[in-house]
XYZ file of C-alpha atoms in Angstrom:
603
model
C 23.198 57.182 45.401
C 24.227 58.379 41.953
C 22.261 60.795 39.860
C 21.388 58.042 37.374
C 19.912 55.765 40.035
C 17.954 58.651 41.516
C 16.555 59.487 38.116
C 15.549 55.829 37.465
C 13.891 55.492 40.846
C 11.970 58.697 40.327
C 10.821 57.502 36.916
C 9.569 54.196 38.315
C 7.717 55.965 41.094
C 6.106 58.258 38.576
C 5.012 55.275 36.379
C 3.558 53.466 39.426
C 1.636 56.580 40.342
C 0.223 56.917 36.851
C -0.811 53.222 36.838
C -2.590 53.598 40.170
C -4.372 56.713 38.960
C -5.411 54.939 35.779
C -6.832 52.005 37.741
C -8.787 54.367 39.984
C -10.160 56.217 36.998
C -11.103 53.005 35.123
C -12.721 51.451 38.165
C -14.060 47.944 37.509
C -12.830 47.968 33.913
C -9.308 48.553 35.162
C -9.545 45.575 37.476
C -10.608 43.351 34.571
C -7.634 44.548 32.492
C -5.240 43.473 35.266
C -3.240 40.303 34.583
C -3.152 39.359 38.271
C -5.316 36.348 39.243
C -8.527 36.940 41.140
C -8.726 36.029 44.807
C -11.880 34.018 44.194
C -11.754 33.010 40.522
C -14.981 31.888 38.955
C -15.133 28.525 37.198
C -14.140 28.621 33.538
C -17.553 27.360 32.565
C -19.454 29.980 34.570
C -21.674 32.086 32.386
C -21.101 29.898 29.269
C -24.155 28.390 27.579
C -24.510 24.605 27.470
C -23.538 22.960 24.184
C -26.775 21.109 23.766
C -27.421 18.199 21.417
C -26.605 20.097 18.198
C -23.513 21.596 19.793
C -22.212 18.199 20.810
C -22.867 16.849 17.298
C -20.866 19.720 15.808
C -18.069 19.180 18.301
C -17.936 15.458 17.516
C -17.941 16.150 13.773
C -15.071 18.649 14.058
C -13.056 16.175 16.087
C -13.777 13.327 13.676
C -12.760 15.366 10.615
C -9.562 16.704 12.187
C -6.178 15.556 10.924
C -5.237 14.301 14.390
C -8.171 11.882 14.583
C -7.643 10.740 10.973
C -4.032 9.822 11.768
C -5.126 8.004 14.933
C -7.710 5.995 12.961
C -5.158 5.164 10.285
C -2.756 3.983 12.980
C -5.488 1.852 14.579
C -6.307 0.350 11.188
C -2.648 -0.634 10.783
C -2.601 -2.159 14.252
C -5.790 -4.071 13.494
C -4.197 -5.623 10.410
C -1.419 -7.190 12.527
C -3.546 -9.994 14.054
C -5.114 -10.496 10.637
C -1.646 -11.320 9.304
C -0.343 -13.380 12.237
C -3.452 -15.342 13.264
C -5.067 -17.849 10.833
C -8.267 -16.479 9.307
C -11.470 -18.353 8.561
C -11.800 -16.671 5.190
C -8.319 -17.769 4.125
C -7.580 -21.220 5.555
C -10.151 -22.886 7.811
C -7.889 -25.927 8.248
C -5.192 -23.805 9.884
C -7.811 -22.157 12.092
C -9.008 -25.559 13.275
C -5.430 -26.681 13.949
C -4.738 -23.467 15.890
C -7.838 -23.945 18.042
C -6.858 -27.524 18.746
C -3.310 -26.644 19.824
C -4.270 -23.473 21.791
C -7.252 -24.468 23.891
C -6.833 -21.498 26.276
C -6.283 -18.735 23.728
C -8.795 -19.955 21.146
C -11.958 -18.958 23.099
C -10.485 -15.516 23.807
C -9.593 -15.017 20.155
C -13.067 -16.205 19.211
C -14.736 -13.573 21.384
C -12.427 -10.850 20.066
C -13.179 -11.960 16.485
C -9.469 -12.406 15.811
C -10.164 -15.344 13.492
C -12.274 -13.005 11.327
C -10.390 -9.727 11.688
C -11.357 -8.056 8.429
C -15.066 -8.750 8.894
C -15.120 -8.049 12.629
C -17.227 -5.314 14.195
C -14.283 -3.359 15.624
C -12.255 -3.418 12.388
C -15.302 -2.362 10.363
C -15.972 0.489 12.822
C -12.423 1.819 12.463
C -12.662 1.434 8.705
C -15.972 3.312 8.428
C -14.895 6.088 10.811
C -11.709 6.626 8.794
C -13.760 6.726 5.611
C -16.152 9.337 7.043
C -13.251 11.351 8.499
C -11.506 11.592 5.139
C -14.686 12.630 3.332
C -15.475 15.250 5.973
C -11.960 16.630 5.589
C -11.904 16.662 1.804
C -15.267 18.269 1.019
C -14.683 21.668 2.713
C -11.047 21.797 1.610
C -12.086 21.157 -1.967
C -14.510 24.091 -1.793
C -11.803 26.342 -0.381
C -9.355 25.273 -3.070
C -11.860 25.948 -5.858
C -12.481 29.366 -4.346
C -8.758 30.093 -4.329
C -8.469 29.069 -7.965
C -11.300 31.426 -8.917
C -9.912 34.364 -6.943
C -6.986 36.592 -7.855
C -3.722 36.885 -5.924
C -3.989 39.579 -3.211
C -2.679 43.107 -3.775
C 0.830 44.061 -2.721
C 1.463 44.934 0.936
C 2.190 48.567 1.784
C 5.782 47.847 2.799
C 7.476 45.197 0.697
C 10.691 45.577 2.678
C 9.211 43.519 5.499
C 8.877 40.388 3.370
C 11.516 37.629 3.665
C 12.778 38.027 0.075
C 13.171 41.551 -1.280
C 15.147 43.539 -3.873
C 14.945 47.014 -5.424
C 16.620 49.254 -7.989
C 16.021 52.471 -9.919
C 15.306 52.129 -13.599
C 14.962 54.439 -16.547
C 11.728 52.750 -17.707
C 8.423 54.348 -16.860
C 6.313 52.700 -14.112
C 3.793 51.513 -16.708
C 6.520 49.933 -18.833
C 8.074 48.233 -15.780
C 4.742 46.810 -14.628
C 3.901 45.519 -18.111
C 7.314 43.872 -18.372
C 6.879 42.306 -14.918
C 3.407 41.027 -15.852
C 4.732 39.350 -19.020
C 7.700 37.866 -17.168
C 5.625 36.374 -14.358
C 3.046 34.885 -16.707
C 5.864 33.423 -18.788
C 7.101 31.669 -15.643
C 3.626 30.176 -15.056
C 2.552 32.582 -12.327
C -1.061 33.672 -12.067
C -0.521 37.418 -12.285
C -2.553 40.591 -12.609
C -2.022 44.324 -12.176
C -3.313 45.716 -8.877
C -2.833 49.473 -8.438
C 0.815 50.459 -8.681
C 2.004 46.821 -8.443
C 1.749 43.440 -10.088
C 0.547 40.573 -7.862
C 1.385 36.968 -8.774
C 1.032 33.566 -7.183
C 2.306 30.078 -7.977
C 2.289 26.592 -6.456
C -1.423 25.761 -6.408
C -0.503 22.137 -7.136
C 0.645 21.833 -3.523
C -2.911 21.954 -2.242
C -4.079 19.958 -5.263
C -1.549 17.252 -4.357
C -2.837 17.256 -0.800
C -6.406 16.778 -2.012
C -5.336 14.078 -4.469
C -3.603 12.234 -1.634
C -6.727 12.231 0.523
C -9.018 11.320 -2.376
C -6.642 8.485 -3.289
C -6.917 7.148 0.256
C -10.702 7.063 -0.132
C -10.354 5.277 -3.482
C -8.084 2.696 -1.855
C -10.537 2.165 0.988
C -13.430 1.717 -1.448
C -11.352 -0.644 -3.593
C -10.383 -2.670 -0.534
C -14.016 -2.920 0.554
C -15.158 -3.929 -2.932
C -12.375 -6.497 -3.132
C -13.476 -8.079 0.146
C -17.202 -8.025 -0.606
C -17.170 -9.157 -4.246
C -14.018 -11.295 -4.371
C -13.764 -14.988 -5.134
C -10.776 -17.253 -4.768
C -10.319 -20.960 -5.209
C -7.651 -23.580 -5.742
C -7.425 -26.530 -8.112
C -4.811 -29.269 -8.496
C -4.584 -30.498 -12.094
C -2.559 -33.423 -13.419
C -1.057 -33.241 -16.893
C -3.765 -34.084 -19.410
C -6.657 -33.050 -17.146
C -8.719 -29.887 -17.386
C -10.769 -27.412 -15.370
C -14.015 -25.530 -15.949
C -14.707 -22.453 -13.813
C -17.694 -23.800 -11.895
C -18.046 -24.239 -8.144
C -18.069 -28.056 -8.289
C -14.651 -28.097 -9.977
C -12.776 -26.370 -7.161
C -10.814 -28.207 -4.489
C -11.452 -25.266 -2.155
C -13.385 -22.047 -2.705
C -13.828 -18.780 -0.770
C -15.817 -15.678 -1.651
C -17.001 -12.351 -0.289
C -20.384 -11.843 1.324
C -21.836 -10.069 -1.746
C -20.391 -12.451 -4.328
C -22.828 -14.445 -6.444
C -22.039 -17.647 -8.304
C -23.423 -15.974 -11.413
C -20.416 -13.641 -11.225
C -17.969 -16.479 -11.934
C -16.075 -15.911 -15.164
C -16.921 -18.285 -17.981
C -13.784 -20.067 -19.126
C -12.042 -23.429 -19.029
C -8.504 -24.672 -19.552
C -6.488 -27.883 -19.848
C -2.976 -28.520 -18.505
C -1.022 -29.864 -21.461
C 2.386 -30.063 -19.813
C 4.368 -28.820 -16.878
C 8.018 -27.929 -17.356
C 10.400 -27.716 -14.447
C 14.165 -27.565 -14.804
C 16.720 -27.212 -12.034
C 20.317 -26.129 -11.540
C 22.380 -29.323 -11.846
C 25.731 -28.250 -10.365
C 27.298 -25.677 -8.101
C 26.160 -24.218 -4.807
C 22.677 -23.539 -6.269
C 22.138 -27.183 -7.199
C 18.446 -28.015 -7.184
C 17.284 -24.403 -7.542
C 14.411 -24.109 -10.065
C 15.355 -22.471 -13.361
C 12.168 -23.092 -15.344
C 8.771 -23.305 -13.692
C 5.915 -23.018 -16.172
C 2.662 -24.641 -17.180
C 1.570 -24.884 -20.814
C -2.226 -24.723 -21.061
C -4.972 -24.491 -23.629
C -7.932 -22.303 -22.653
C -11.155 -20.941 -24.104
C -13.606 -18.186 -23.120
C -17.378 -18.672 -23.302
C -17.003 -21.729 -25.503
C -14.867 -19.855 -28.035
C -11.869 -21.171 -29.936
C -8.973 -22.704 -28.003
C -5.984 -20.529 -27.252
C -2.567 -21.519 -25.987
C -0.803 -19.809 -23.100
C 2.054 -20.345 -20.678
C 1.503 -19.603 -16.986
C 4.559 -18.855 -14.891
C 5.127 -17.882 -11.293
C 4.046 -14.231 -10.843
C 2.886 -14.207 -14.480
C -0.793 -15.199 -14.277
C -3.185 -15.809 -17.115
C -5.854 -13.087 -17.274
C -9.091 -14.333 -18.778
C -12.605 -12.866 -18.568
C -11.852 -10.740 -15.502
C -10.181 -13.568 -13.568
C -6.513 -14.351 -12.975
C -5.052 -17.862 -13.002
C -1.896 -18.128 -10.874
C 0.586 -20.995 -10.865
C 1.120 -21.865 -7.188
C 2.836 -25.236 -6.774
C 3.813 -28.414 -8.533
C 4.597 -32.045 -7.745
C 4.597 -35.585 -9.119
C 1.765 -38.007 -9.771
C 3.074 -41.563 -10.349
C 0.672 -43.823 -12.227
C -0.397 -46.705 -9.974
C -2.427 -49.786 -10.963
C -4.333 -51.755 -8.311
C -5.654 -55.277 -9.023
C -7.948 -57.359 -6.837
C -7.646 -60.999 -5.818
C -8.851 -62.187 -9.217
C -6.381 -60.024 -11.150
C -8.998 -57.492 -12.263
C -7.938 -53.857 -12.466
C -9.929 -51.861 -9.910
C -7.982 -48.622 -10.255
C -5.407 -47.263 -12.648
C -4.661 -43.542 -12.516
C -1.994 -41.001 -11.635
C -1.879 -40.304 -7.902
C -0.950 -36.691 -6.957
C 1.489 -36.678 -4.031
C 2.258 -33.743 -1.738
C 5.885 -32.505 -1.679
C 7.595 -32.569 1.727
C 10.854 -30.755 0.963
C 12.766 -28.823 -1.700
C 13.860 -32.071 -3.381
C 10.167 -32.984 -3.887
C 10.165 -35.975 -1.553
C 6.428 -36.697 -1.593
C 3.737 -38.737 0.076
C 0.099 -39.561 -0.513
C -2.569 -42.241 -0.349
C -4.508 -44.452 -2.756
C -8.004 -45.203 -1.456
C -9.961 -48.008 -3.148
C -13.512 -47.772 -1.842
C -15.532 -49.685 -4.454
C -14.914 -52.582 -6.810
C -12.252 -54.417 -4.812
C -12.741 -58.087 -3.837
C -10.340 -60.502 -2.207
C -9.522 -64.013 -3.593
C -12.768 -65.330 -2.107
C -14.826 -62.640 -3.841
C -15.575 -60.798 -0.604
C -15.972 -57.030 -0.853
C -13.356 -55.008 0.974
C -11.649 -51.616 0.923
C -7.961 -50.861 0.456
C -5.798 -48.036 1.766
C -2.335 -47.761 0.208
C 0.166 -45.241 1.674
C 2.747 -44.070 -0.874
C 6.157 -42.492 -0.342
C 7.889 -41.176 -3.479
C 11.358 -39.790 -4.259
C 12.259 -38.446 -7.744
C 16.011 -39.053 -7.303
C 16.628 -42.011 -5.007
C 19.354 -42.086 -2.369
C 19.903 -44.084 0.809
C 20.631 -47.486 -0.718
C 21.898 -49.836 1.992
C 21.093 -47.348 4.771
C 17.648 -48.666 5.533
C 15.910 -45.521 4.314
C 15.079 -43.649 1.138
C 15.301 -39.934 0.412
C 15.644 -37.627 -2.565
C 18.803 -35.686 -3.442
C 17.497 -33.812 -6.522
C 14.020 -32.507 -7.458
C 14.040 -33.765 -11.070
C 13.044 -37.270 -12.195
C 16.459 -38.974 -12.326
C 15.944 -42.239 -10.427
C 12.351 -42.385 -9.109
C 11.340 -44.867 -6.421
C 8.002 -45.593 -4.777
C 7.610 -47.111 -1.308
C 4.307 -48.994 -0.887
C 2.423 -50.577 1.998
C -1.241 -51.575 2.250
C -4.181 -51.749 4.674
C -7.604 -53.365 4.300
C -10.842 -52.786 6.149
C -13.123 -49.744 6.588
C -11.832 -46.470 5.155
C -14.564 -44.627 7.123
C -15.407 -42.707 3.972
C -19.110 -42.833 4.883
C -18.687 -41.784 8.531
C -19.736 -38.204 7.854
C -16.395 -36.834 9.082
C -14.418 -34.894 6.438
C -11.211 -36.645 5.431
C -7.956 -35.439 3.982
C -7.380 -37.126 0.625
C -3.654 -37.265 1.370
C -4.019 -39.011 4.755
C -5.275 -42.442 5.736
C -7.477 -43.189 8.773
C -6.318 -46.659 9.914
C -8.493 -46.834 13.038
C -10.789 -49.423 11.386
C -8.193 -51.034 9.110
C -5.582 -53.795 9.402
C -2.182 -53.775 7.698
C -0.913 -56.563 5.479
C 1.953 -58.266 7.319
C 4.860 -60.471 6.301
C 5.840 -63.847 7.755
C 7.545 -62.161 10.702
C 4.436 -60.208 11.647
C 5.864 -56.870 10.461
C 3.934 -54.417 8.304
C 4.588 -55.343 4.719
C 6.432 -52.668 2.707
C 8.303 -52.624 -0.554
C 10.337 -50.161 -2.622
C 9.340 -50.207 -6.285
C 11.123 -49.041 -9.384
C 9.054 -47.972 -12.410
C 7.454 -51.091 -13.894
C 7.718 -53.226 -10.725
C 4.777 -54.851 -8.892
C 4.071 -55.397 -5.190
C 2.051 -58.592 -4.655
C -0.177 -58.650 -1.590
C -0.182 -61.817 0.567
C -2.947 -64.426 0.638
C -3.989 -63.632 -2.945
C -5.294 -60.184 -1.967
C -4.170 -58.624 -5.241
C -1.240 -56.470 -6.389
C 0.009 -52.902 -6.748
C 2.047 -51.862 -9.797
C 4.191 -48.764 -10.141
C 3.812 -47.979 -13.837
C 6.684 -46.570 -15.862
C 4.856 -43.288 -16.394
C 5.214 -40.504 -13.848
C 3.134 -37.422 -14.562
C 3.452 -33.992 -13.047
C 0.725 -31.894 -11.529
C 0.333 -28.158 -11.016
C -1.742 -26.292 -8.468
C -3.551 -23.183 -9.676
C -5.296 -20.371 -7.849
C -8.182 -18.745 -9.688
C -9.152 -15.380 -8.240
C -11.453 -12.504 -9.092
C -10.584 -9.249 -7.306
C -12.729 -6.438 -8.747
C -10.993 -3.703 -6.741
C -7.363 -4.441 -7.605
C -7.140 -1.966 -10.470
C -8.700 0.826 -8.435
C -6.445 0.032 -5.476
C -3.352 0.257 -7.678
C -4.521 3.532 -9.227
C -5.260 4.910 -5.762
C -1.821 3.910 -4.480
C -0.053 5.574 -7.420
C -2.191 8.718 -7.072
C -1.518 8.821 -3.314
C 2.248 8.720 -3.884
C 2.097 11.427 -6.559
C -0.153 13.603 -4.397
C 2.112 13.188 -1.381
C 5.173 14.104 -3.448
C 3.382 17.213 -4.733
C 2.235 18.316 -1.280
C 5.738 17.870 0.161
C 7.936 19.335 -2.573
C 5.787 22.006 -4.269
C 5.860 25.370 -2.478
C 3.030 27.856 -2.644
C 4.545 31.375 -3.023
C 3.561 34.887 -3.980
C 5.551 37.598 -5.754
C 4.818 41.324 -5.980
C 6.439 43.891 -8.256
C 5.845 47.570 -7.478
C 6.964 50.365 -9.834
C 6.418 54.004 -8.807
C 7.947 57.297 -9.809
C 10.432 58.671 -7.281
C 10.746 62.297 -6.132
C 13.506 62.910 -8.669
C 11.365 61.509 -11.524
C 13.229 58.175 -11.746
C 11.182 54.970 -11.454
C 11.791 52.950 -8.294
C 11.147 49.258 -8.862
C 10.644 46.846 -5.931
C 10.257 43.054 -5.956
C 9.365 40.863 -2.982
C 8.349 37.246 -2.400
C 6.508 35.348 0.315
C 6.104 31.580 0.731
C 3.691 29.491 2.765
C 6.702 27.891 4.464
C 10.355 28.803 4.776
C 12.400 27.768 1.780
C 15.853 28.633 0.528
C 14.583 28.469 -3.044
C 12.303 31.485 -2.731
C 15.149 34.085 -2.608
C 16.885 32.215 -5.435
C 13.741 32.266 -7.573
C 13.189 35.948 -6.825
C 16.797 36.687 -7.772
C 16.312 34.918 -11.119
C 13.116 36.869 -11.778
C 14.846 40.115 -10.795
C 17.748 39.377 -13.151
C 15.314 38.678 -16.010
C 13.326 41.849 -15.284
C 16.539 43.866 -14.922
C 17.466 42.978 -18.499
C 14.219 44.654 -19.634
C 14.214 47.487 -17.109
C 17.933 48.092 -16.404
C 19.348 50.275 -13.665
C 19.179 54.009 -14.498
C 22.578 55.779 -14.881
C 23.520 58.288 -12.145
C 22.349 61.858 -12.794
C 25.169 64.341 -13.882
C 26.050 67.356 -11.662
C 24.247 70.626 -12.582
C 27.294 73.003 -12.498
C 30.506 71.201 -13.408
C 33.631 73.122 -12.135
C 35.975 74.494 -14.764
C 39.130 73.831 -12.796
C 40.282 72.905 -9.384
C 40.561 76.533 -8.273
C 36.886 77.183 -9.054
C 35.883 74.007 -7.270
C 36.941 75.267 -3.842
C 35.181 77.670 -1.541
C 36.638 80.477 0.352
C 37.792 78.215 3.164
C 39.632 75.963 0.725
C 37.291 72.918 1.107
C 35.529 70.911 -1.563
C 31.771 71.604 -1.634
C 29.360 68.693 -0.824
C 26.322 67.680 -2.844
C 23.208 69.632 -1.954
C 21.447 66.670 -0.380
C 21.310 64.669 -3.642
C 21.560 60.915 -3.244
C 23.366 58.761 -5.788
C 21.302 56.405 -7.910
C 20.764 53.010 -6.293
C 22.074 49.860 -7.891
C 20.103 46.587 -8.028
C 20.141 44.845 -4.691
C 20.203 41.032 -4.896
C 17.351 39.111 -3.275
C 18.998 37.587 -0.216
C 16.561 37.202 2.618
C 14.956 40.425 3.830
C 17.031 43.300 2.426
C 16.673 46.350 4.652
């Protein structure tokens, strides 16, 4: 065995002996200091007091207000919005909900129990929403107090050893320590640092907007949640189809369909009315985009609270804002003017009939229902149902069918057939105004026993058999527009909250909180030693760069001191040598230090 190994073994034996002696001297305390596991470890909860009711409440509150739980709740809220977007909702379109239930007899009861047809008013969605709201408030309140306290306090004094900080630089200057500190104080304040003199150093801090941005982000989330809740509780939304020349007054009876929040009152409806003067729709006539809309606008005349009439143009995504409500242009179509006469030639109905578009070329269909006033040639009361099929630009001549090849009114045609009997309008079952229930009706037939149909050009008349009357397609074809009138009281707040959230997030991500210290003390040789150091809340390559810029600016005010001259300058080379013929060395004097650039932690 070598001498080195023997020495190492002896040292280890000596250390083991000292450790054993220490354990014997410490007794039980030494055993507790040991990192070895006990033979019979006690349960972790042994000797700990029970939390109790108050303790559990505090624990639950800390968990609820933690960032982890807030993110989980936000994620659950996003997941909960998915079925609200994919599954028809009662508050949006009850007709689609009914159709979904009819076509999905197995899933519908399950969805009903899970409240998936009313997601945004369901118990589970409201619980997530409220918990997220409380979590954000519980997070913001204490952080706001801490931030205000930080704003009122001064930056901390300089550490004892600045060389340990990640960004550091130093040099010797001819300025006095007081002059250097005053220059540093002016420089830091000029660069928007909060700075003050603390002992032999200047302490400064910058980047408070980082925490302010974080708080703004969380407050903006609360504003958005409140705005969303207000929008759901106090909203109103309805649709109205208006033919050219007709008008609308903002009352409940005027709507074709109407939905509102649970806290909305009819007294909250805005007081205005408007009339559709004209609808203008133009389309691309040639090229690959043939038929694409170019102009899609409705010219209206409106008034507020019975005031003077005003003219406006409503376009897609350009609503009319009046008395807190917005009027959106949703859809348009054609309304051919149809005249119906009875068996005695009397006009029983003459009006434009709005038809629903079926495709991009505005192929449309609808129904004329004559419930009262119609009599056959014998004077007997009856009801008529007249299905209509309309094309604005006719095609299909000689092919046994009709279809449209262009959405504008170029060559309009109207296909007409007729039924008579009971329209079941008084059956108590809601009916679609664009569909005909023929269960209690009989069609008019030709000599061959086929259902009687005829294609009409503008101005032509379809005469019903057996003197039952006639149907005339007048030369006038009007256009209709569908409007959505909505009141959303929280939209402005939601937009402001979204913008504030983005700005706050940008500030919290890109603004760095950092501190800078400048120490100036007199060295042993009487020359001022100036030190600068910086520290950031997170690692950043910009901190050394910023410190270097500050050091360069301060160096221009407090420049590096020139090196001190030698006390006894030699007269000649002979006098500059000692008896042994060697050059003498400096008597322990160190040369003056130059400015060291701030690159990481300079040692």
